[in-house]
Short mmCIF file of C-alpha atoms and ligand atoms in Angstrom, two decimals:
data_model
loop_
_atom_site.label_atom_id
_atom_site.label_comp_id
_atom_site.label_asym_id
_atom_site.label_seq_id
_atom_site.Cartn_x
_atom_site.Cartn_y
_atom_site.Cartn_z
CA MET A 1 -4.87 45.34 32.39
CA LYS A 2 -5.67 42.47 30.00
CA ASN A 3 -6.41 39.23 31.61
CA LYS A 4 -3.70 36.93 30.27
CA LYS A 5 -5.23 33.71 29.34
CA LYS A 6 -3.21 30.61 31.30
CA LYS A 7 -1.24 28.95 28.68
CA LYS A 8 -2.76 25.24 28.33
CA SER A 9 -0.46 22.39 27.57
CA ARG A 10 -3.29 20.43 26.33
CA ASP A 11 -4.39 20.04 22.58
CA ASN A 12 -7.71 18.83 21.51
CA VAL A 13 -7.68 18.83 17.87
CA GLY A 14 -10.39 17.49 15.53
CA GLY A 15 -13.16 16.13 17.64
CA THR A 16 -14.09 15.16 21.41
CA SER A 17 -14.23 11.42 21.66
CA CYS A 18 -11.75 10.01 24.14
CA SER A 19 -12.73 6.32 24.04
CA ALA A 20 -9.25 5.03 23.08
CA PRO A 21 -6.71 4.18 25.81
CA GLU A 22 -4.32 6.80 27.00
CA GLN A 23 -0.89 6.06 25.88
CA LYS A 24 2.49 7.76 27.09
CA GLY A 25 5.15 8.79 24.60
CA VAL A 26 7.70 11.19 23.61
CA ILE A 27 7.72 13.74 20.63
CA VAL A 28 10.61 12.63 18.24
CA ALA A 29 9.82 15.15 15.66
CA HIS A 30 7.92 18.30 15.27
CA HIS A 31 5.97 19.16 12.13
CA GLY A 32 3.92 22.29 12.74
CA ILE A 33 0.54 20.76 12.89
CA ALA A 34 1.58 17.42 13.76
CA VAL A 35 4.09 15.67 16.04
CA ASP A 36 5.77 12.30 15.59
CA ILE A 37 5.47 10.30 18.81
CA LEU A 38 7.20 7.26 19.84
CA PHE A 39 4.90 5.62 22.26
CA GLU A 40 6.27 3.35 25.46
CA SER A 41 4.72 0.25 23.40
CA GLY A 42 7.27 0.92 20.65
CA GLU A 43 4.50 2.20 18.29
CA ARG A 44 5.37 5.43 16.41
CA ARG A 45 2.80 7.66 14.67
CA MET A 46 1.96 11.25 13.84
CA VAL A 47 -0.69 13.08 16.08
CA LYS A 48 -2.06 16.47 15.18
CA ILE A 49 -1.49 19.25 17.37
CA LYS A 50 -2.50 23.02 17.46
CA ARG A 51 -0.12 25.15 15.61
CA ARG A 52 2.12 27.05 18.21
CA ALA A 53 0.91 24.79 21.00
CA GLY A 54 4.61 24.98 22.35
CA HIS A 55 5.50 21.43 22.36
CA VAL A 56 9.08 20.39 21.26
CA VAL A 57 11.18 17.43 20.56
CA GLY A 58 11.99 15.60 23.91
CA ASP A 59 8.48 16.54 25.35
CA ASN A 60 6.84 13.52 27.31
CA VAL A 61 3.08 13.50 26.42
CA LEU A 62 -0.08 11.44 27.24
CA VAL A 63 -2.28 10.86 24.18
CA GLN A 64 -5.79 9.84 24.29
CA GLU A 65 -6.77 10.85 20.79
CA PRO A 66 -7.68 13.47 19.84
CA ARG A 67 -6.27 14.92 23.27
CA LEU A 68 -2.58 15.25 23.81
CA THR A 69 -1.42 16.55 27.15
CA ARG A 70 2.27 17.50 27.69
CA LEU A 71 3.84 16.34 30.93
CA PRO A 72 6.16 18.73 33.10
CA ARG A 73 9.64 19.09 31.65
CA ARG A 74 12.86 18.06 33.63
CA THR A 75 14.98 20.66 31.52
CA GLU A 76 14.23 22.96 28.83
CA LEU A 77 16.66 24.54 26.39
CA ARG A 78 15.93 27.87 25.16
CA ARG A 79 17.72 30.43 22.95
CA ARG A 80 17.18 34.07 21.65
CA ASP A 81 17.16 34.19 17.92
CA SER A 82 18.49 37.11 15.67
CA ARG A 83 15.19 39.03 16.07
CA GLY A 84 15.33 38.88 19.93
CA SER A 85 12.45 36.21 20.22
CA VAL A 86 13.01 33.53 22.76
CA ARG A 87 12.57 29.89 21.35
CA ILE A 88 12.35 26.82 23.14
CA VAL A 89 14.43 24.31 21.13
CA GLY A 90 14.24 20.92 23.13
CA ALA A 91 13.00 19.45 26.50
CA ASN A 92 14.22 16.97 28.77
CA LEU A 93 17.64 17.12 27.74
CA ASP A 94 21.02 16.01 29.58
CA VAL A 95 23.91 17.04 27.26
CA LEU A 96 24.52 19.91 24.98
CA CYS A 97 26.98 18.95 22.15
CA VAL A 98 28.15 22.21 20.73
CA VAL A 99 29.30 21.09 17.09
CA VAL A 100 31.85 23.24 15.39
CA ALA A 101 34.25 22.97 12.44
CA HIS A 102 37.08 25.03 10.79
CA LEU A 103 34.44 25.84 7.98
CA PRO A 104 31.81 27.31 8.38
CA SER A 105 33.41 28.74 11.40
CA PRO A 106 31.60 29.41 14.47
CA THR A 107 29.99 32.99 14.70
CA PRO A 108 31.83 34.98 17.57
CA GLY A 109 30.74 33.92 20.94
CA TYR A 110 28.82 31.02 19.65
CA ILE A 111 30.59 28.19 21.54
CA ASP A 112 30.42 30.34 24.88
CA GLN A 113 26.98 31.47 24.70
CA ALA A 114 25.81 27.84 23.94
CA MET A 115 27.71 26.53 26.96
CA VAL A 116 26.54 29.35 29.15
CA THR A 117 22.96 28.37 28.13
CA ALA A 118 23.54 24.76 28.72
CA ARG A 119 24.92 25.30 32.23
CA GLU A 120 22.18 27.80 33.12
CA SER A 121 19.74 25.07 31.92
CA ASP A 122 21.21 22.29 34.09
CA LEU A 123 22.74 20.36 30.87
CA LEU A 124 26.17 19.18 30.54
CA PRO A 125 28.07 21.29 27.63
CA VAL A 126 30.51 19.27 25.50
CA LEU A 127 32.39 20.20 22.38
CA VAL A 128 32.52 18.29 19.40
CA ILE A 129 35.05 19.55 16.68
CA ASN A 130 34.12 17.97 13.34
CA LYS A 131 35.85 17.57 10.07
CA GLY A 132 39.13 16.34 11.77
CA ASP A 133 40.07 14.75 8.42
CA LEU A 134 40.71 17.90 6.65
CA LYS A 135 44.30 19.13 6.69
CA GLU A 136 43.12 22.85 6.93
CA SER A 137 41.28 21.93 10.06
CA GLU A 138 44.59 21.44 12.00
CA LYS A 139 44.99 25.27 13.09
CA PHE A 140 41.45 25.57 14.25
CA ILE A 141 41.50 22.35 16.17
CA ALA A 142 44.75 23.01 18.04
CA GLU A 143 43.42 26.41 18.99
CA THR A 144 40.09 25.41 20.06
CA CYS A 145 41.18 22.54 22.15
CA ALA A 146 43.87 24.73 23.92
CA ILE A 147 41.08 26.89 25.02
CA TYR A 148 38.31 24.24 25.99
CA LYS A 149 40.36 20.93 26.76
CA ASP A 150 40.51 21.62 30.53
CA ILE A 151 37.05 23.02 30.65
CA VAL A 152 34.66 20.61 29.10
CA ASP A 153 35.09 17.19 27.22
CA VAL A 154 36.26 17.85 23.87
CA PHE A 155 35.69 15.34 21.09
CA VAL A 156 37.82 15.85 17.80
CA VAL A 157 35.85 13.68 15.27
CA SER A 158 35.28 13.10 11.46
CA ALA A 159 32.08 12.00 10.01
CA VAL A 160 33.90 11.10 6.82
CA THR A 161 36.77 8.81 8.31
CA GLY A 162 35.05 7.73 11.64
CA GLN A 163 37.97 9.31 13.57
CA GLY A 164 36.89 9.86 17.17
CA LEU A 165 33.44 8.55 16.81
CA ASP A 166 33.95 5.62 19.16
CA ALA A 167 34.83 7.92 22.17
CA LEU A 168 31.74 10.02 21.43
CA GLU A 169 29.41 7.11 21.26
CA GLU A 170 30.97 5.71 24.25
CA PHE A 171 30.20 8.97 26.09
CA MET A 172 26.62 8.94 24.91
CA ALA A 173 26.04 5.40 25.67
CA GLN A 174 26.10 6.30 29.46
CA GLY A 175 22.31 6.94 28.88
CA PHE A 176 22.29 10.60 28.05
CA ARG A 177 19.84 12.32 25.92
CA SER A 178 22.24 14.58 23.91
CA PHE A 179 21.40 17.55 21.61
CA PHE A 180 23.45 18.50 18.78
CA VAL A 181 23.72 22.46 18.14
CA GLY A 182 25.91 24.31 15.54
CA ILE A 183 25.64 26.63 12.71
CA THR A 184 24.65 25.16 9.44
CA GLY A 185 27.03 23.03 7.45
CA VAL A 186 29.36 21.76 10.41
CA GLY A 187 28.18 18.17 9.82
CA LYS A 188 25.60 17.49 12.58
CA SER A 189 23.48 15.22 10.39
CA SER A 190 26.72 13.74 8.79
CA LEU A 191 27.81 12.68 12.35
CA LEU A 192 24.52 11.17 13.20
CA ASN A 193 24.61 9.20 9.88
CA ALA A 194 28.13 7.94 10.78
CA ILE A 195 27.08 6.93 14.14
CA CYS A 196 23.57 5.31 12.76
CA PRO A 197 24.13 4.61 9.20
CA GLU A 198 20.42 3.20 8.69
CA LEU A 199 18.86 6.81 9.62
CA ASP A 200 20.32 8.18 6.25
CA LEU A 201 19.46 11.71 7.14
CA ARG A 202 19.89 14.40 4.43
CA VAL A 203 23.12 15.93 4.29
CA GLY A 204 23.96 19.30 2.52
CA GLU A 205 26.27 19.99 -0.42
CA LEU A 206 29.37 21.79 0.31
CA PHE A 207 29.44 24.84 -2.00
CA GLU A 208 32.91 25.44 -3.63
CA ALA A 209 32.80 29.18 -3.26
CA GLY A 210 33.35 29.96 0.33
CA ASN A 211 32.95 26.40 1.40
CA ARG A 212 29.72 27.19 3.31
CA GLY A 213 27.19 24.43 3.90
CA CYS A 214 23.51 25.04 2.88
CA ASN A 215 20.66 24.87 5.34
CA THR A 216 19.57 21.36 5.09
CA THR A 217 18.10 19.97 8.08
CA THR A 218 14.71 21.76 8.75
CA VAL A 219 13.09 19.84 11.69
CA SER A 220 14.81 18.56 14.82
CA THR A 221 14.65 14.84 15.26
CA LEU A 222 15.31 12.65 18.33
CA HIS A 223 16.98 9.15 17.67
CA THR A 224 17.94 6.32 19.91
CA LEU A 225 21.38 5.22 19.60
CA LYS A 226 21.99 1.40 19.34
CA GLY A 227 25.10 1.66 21.65
CA GLY A 228 22.74 3.50 24.21
CA GLY A 229 21.71 7.07 24.84
CA GLU A 230 19.66 9.41 22.60
CA LEU A 231 20.57 12.19 20.21
CA VAL A 232 18.76 15.00 18.62
CA ASP A 233 19.77 16.36 15.32
CA THR A 234 18.69 20.02 14.83
CA PRO A 235 18.54 22.54 12.05
CA GLY A 236 21.61 24.83 12.17
CA PHE A 237 21.27 27.81 14.49
CA ASN A 238 23.53 30.70 13.51
CA GLU A 239 22.87 32.62 16.72
CA PHE A 240 22.63 31.43 20.23
CA GLY A 241 21.50 34.42 21.99
CA LEU A 242 21.22 34.21 26.00
CA VAL A 243 17.83 34.08 27.42
CA ASP A 244 17.87 33.87 31.26
CA VAL A 245 21.31 35.10 31.94
CA SER A 246 21.85 38.49 33.55
CA PRO A 247 25.02 40.38 33.23
CA ARG A 248 25.71 39.61 37.10
CA ASP A 249 25.24 35.92 36.58
CA LEU A 250 27.25 35.46 33.46
CA ALA A 251 30.48 34.76 35.28
CA GLY A 252 29.11 32.05 37.24
CA TYR A 253 28.22 29.93 33.89
CA PHE A 254 31.15 31.18 31.86
CA PRO A 255 33.57 28.42 30.70
CA GLY A 256 36.98 29.17 32.07
CA PHE A 257 35.91 30.98 35.24
CA GLU A 258 35.11 27.80 37.26
CA GLN A 259 38.10 28.26 39.68
CA ALA A 260 37.51 32.03 40.10
CA MET A 261 33.96 31.34 41.22
CA GLU A 262 35.08 29.18 44.09
CA THR A 263 36.42 32.13 45.74
CA PRO A 264 33.72 35.04 46.25
CA CYS A 265 34.75 38.47 45.19
CA ARG A 266 34.68 41.27 47.73
CA PHE A 267 31.57 42.59 46.15
CA ARG A 268 28.52 40.55 45.76
CA ASP A 269 27.52 42.08 42.46
CA CYS A 270 30.93 42.12 41.10
CA ARG A 271 31.07 42.08 37.26
CA HIS A 272 34.68 41.51 37.09
CA ARG A 273 35.77 44.59 35.23
CA THR A 274 37.95 46.82 37.57
CA GLU A 275 36.31 46.19 40.89
CA PRO A 276 38.87 45.69 43.73
CA GLY A 277 39.04 42.28 45.43
CA CYS A 278 37.96 40.59 42.33
CA SER A 279 38.85 36.88 42.11
CA VAL A 280 38.81 36.78 38.35
CA SER A 281 41.28 39.72 38.08
CA THR A 282 43.48 37.93 40.55
CA LEU A 283 43.50 34.69 38.51
CA LEU A 284 44.02 36.87 35.33
CA GLN A 285 47.15 38.35 36.74
CA GLU A 286 48.43 34.93 37.95
CA GLY A 287 47.89 33.62 34.26
CA LYS A 288 45.29 31.07 35.47
CA ILE A 289 42.60 32.64 33.33
CA SER A 290 43.77 33.43 29.68
CA GLN A 291 43.55 36.78 28.31
CA GLU A 292 41.31 35.20 25.59
CA ARG A 293 38.82 33.87 28.12
CA TYR A 294 38.59 37.33 29.60
CA THR A 295 38.20 39.25 26.58
CA THR A 296 35.46 36.91 25.27
CA TYR A 297 33.78 37.21 28.63
CA LEU A 298 33.70 41.04 28.53
CA GLU A 299 32.39 40.84 24.94
CA ILE A 300 29.32 38.77 26.01
CA LEU A 301 29.03 40.90 29.19
CA ASP A 302 28.89 44.17 26.84
CA GLN A 303 26.10 42.44 24.68
CA LEU A 304 24.00 41.58 27.86
CA GLU A 305 24.46 45.14 29.51
CA ALA A 306 23.48 46.67 26.16
CA GLY A 307 20.26 44.37 26.09
CA GLU A 308 19.59 45.27 29.85
CA ALA A 309 19.87 49.04 28.99
CA ARG A 310 17.49 48.61 25.96
CA PHE A 311 15.03 46.75 28.12
CA LYS A 312 15.13 49.48 30.83
CA THR A 313 14.66 52.29 28.16
CA ARG A 314 11.75 50.32 26.73
CA ARG A 315 10.13 50.21 29.97
N1 GTP B 401 35.46 16.64 5.06
C1 GTP B 401 34.50 16.46 5.83
N2 GTP B 401 33.39 17.06 5.42
C2 GTP B 401 32.13 16.75 6.26
C3 GTP B 401 32.26 16.14 7.38
N3 GTP B 401 31.04 16.07 8.02
C4 GTP B 401 30.42 16.78 7.27
N4 GTP B 401 30.94 17.16 6.20
C5 GTP B 401 30.35 17.86 4.91
O1 GTP B 401 29.60 19.19 5.46
C6 GTP B 401 28.57 19.35 4.62
C7 GTP B 401 27.44 19.73 5.54
O2 GTP B 401 27.13 18.64 6.38
P1 GTP B 401 25.75 18.22 7.06
O3 GTP B 401 25.89 17.10 7.89
O4 GTP B 401 24.58 18.64 6.27
O5 GTP B 401 25.78 19.61 8.21
P2 GTP B 401 24.74 20.05 9.23
O6 GTP B 401 25.36 20.67 10.29
O7 GTP B 401 23.85 18.94 9.51
O8 GTP B 401 23.87 21.28 8.33
P3 GTP B 401 22.38 21.80 8.59
O9 GTP B 401 21.45 20.60 8.58
O10 GTP B 401 22.15 22.74 7.52
O11 GTP B 401 22.48 22.47 10.08
C8 GTP B 401 28.35 18.16 3.80
O12 GTP B 401 28.78 18.37 2.42
C9 GTP B 401 29.19 17.10 4.29
O13 GTP B 401 29.62 16.14 3.36
C10 GTP B 401 33.49 15.65 7.88
O14 GTP B 401 33.74 15.16 9.02
N5 GTP B 401 34.65 15.94 7.01
MG1 MG B 402 21.74 18.65 9.20
#
């Protein structure tokens, strides 16, 4: 068996002199071969890194140029992309803001997979429904609120009119480091611009045909909010594949199953399909879990089981 090299979290790029004092900072943007660091002193500058060093926005680092050492992460957000590769997208986060809009509408399972990932990663998921100014958003907003309003905090906002932004800012001002995720064109950068106009982030054009936003933001960036808290703007991810969640664990993180998880099922490895003595089935029959929640759960469970079967076949 090949000896795997232990992954270093240290970069040493371009020389060996270490005479400069060591400084602590946080990565606020990642540009492939360099990271933008905000130091505790208030200074902000780019530091070279090795490509694929594994650093991400939110990482705390010690810099004594040319050496950069990544400090241990408190939390880590990971997702699986369309090719099945695992991507670390942010570090040391507290809140995952899942941003959606009626157009472009979220891909099936997107909201739930993002929320399951957040809970599995010890982040608090919240839902941000943008483009509340548009008449055609009404049905989407009503349906989405009906599903999630009793499960997570839901903010109905508009980057154009400023509707709902006070409540969102007040929430973030509690000192959280929040992370925006959402498919491209839902208005993540527009929302950040509305909260912090001085940022002037690039915002996409809205194509007339199909009203789909184009992929505009290419790099995740961390911003300090004037009112308190921090917010990361990200490029749109169209998939939010689960990474560390097994079919057996899914229900424990699934939005809408919280009450059912308080009462253990008869079988410890219950997958909540047709097993007797299942607390999810009981609440479903009592109307305390909606058919929509249950159907969505089964769809994600099917995907996880298919992935598990593929993995076993490969092995
Ligand atoms: N009507 C309306 N349009 C909005 C709103 N927010 C954003 N838009 C429009 O939606 C389009 C996409 O906005 P962006 O802020 O670039 O979207 P994004 O989510 O950052 O997109 P990516 O960076 O590609 O992931 C732009 O044309 C915005 O003007 C809103 O609240 N109401
Ligand atoms: Mg953007």
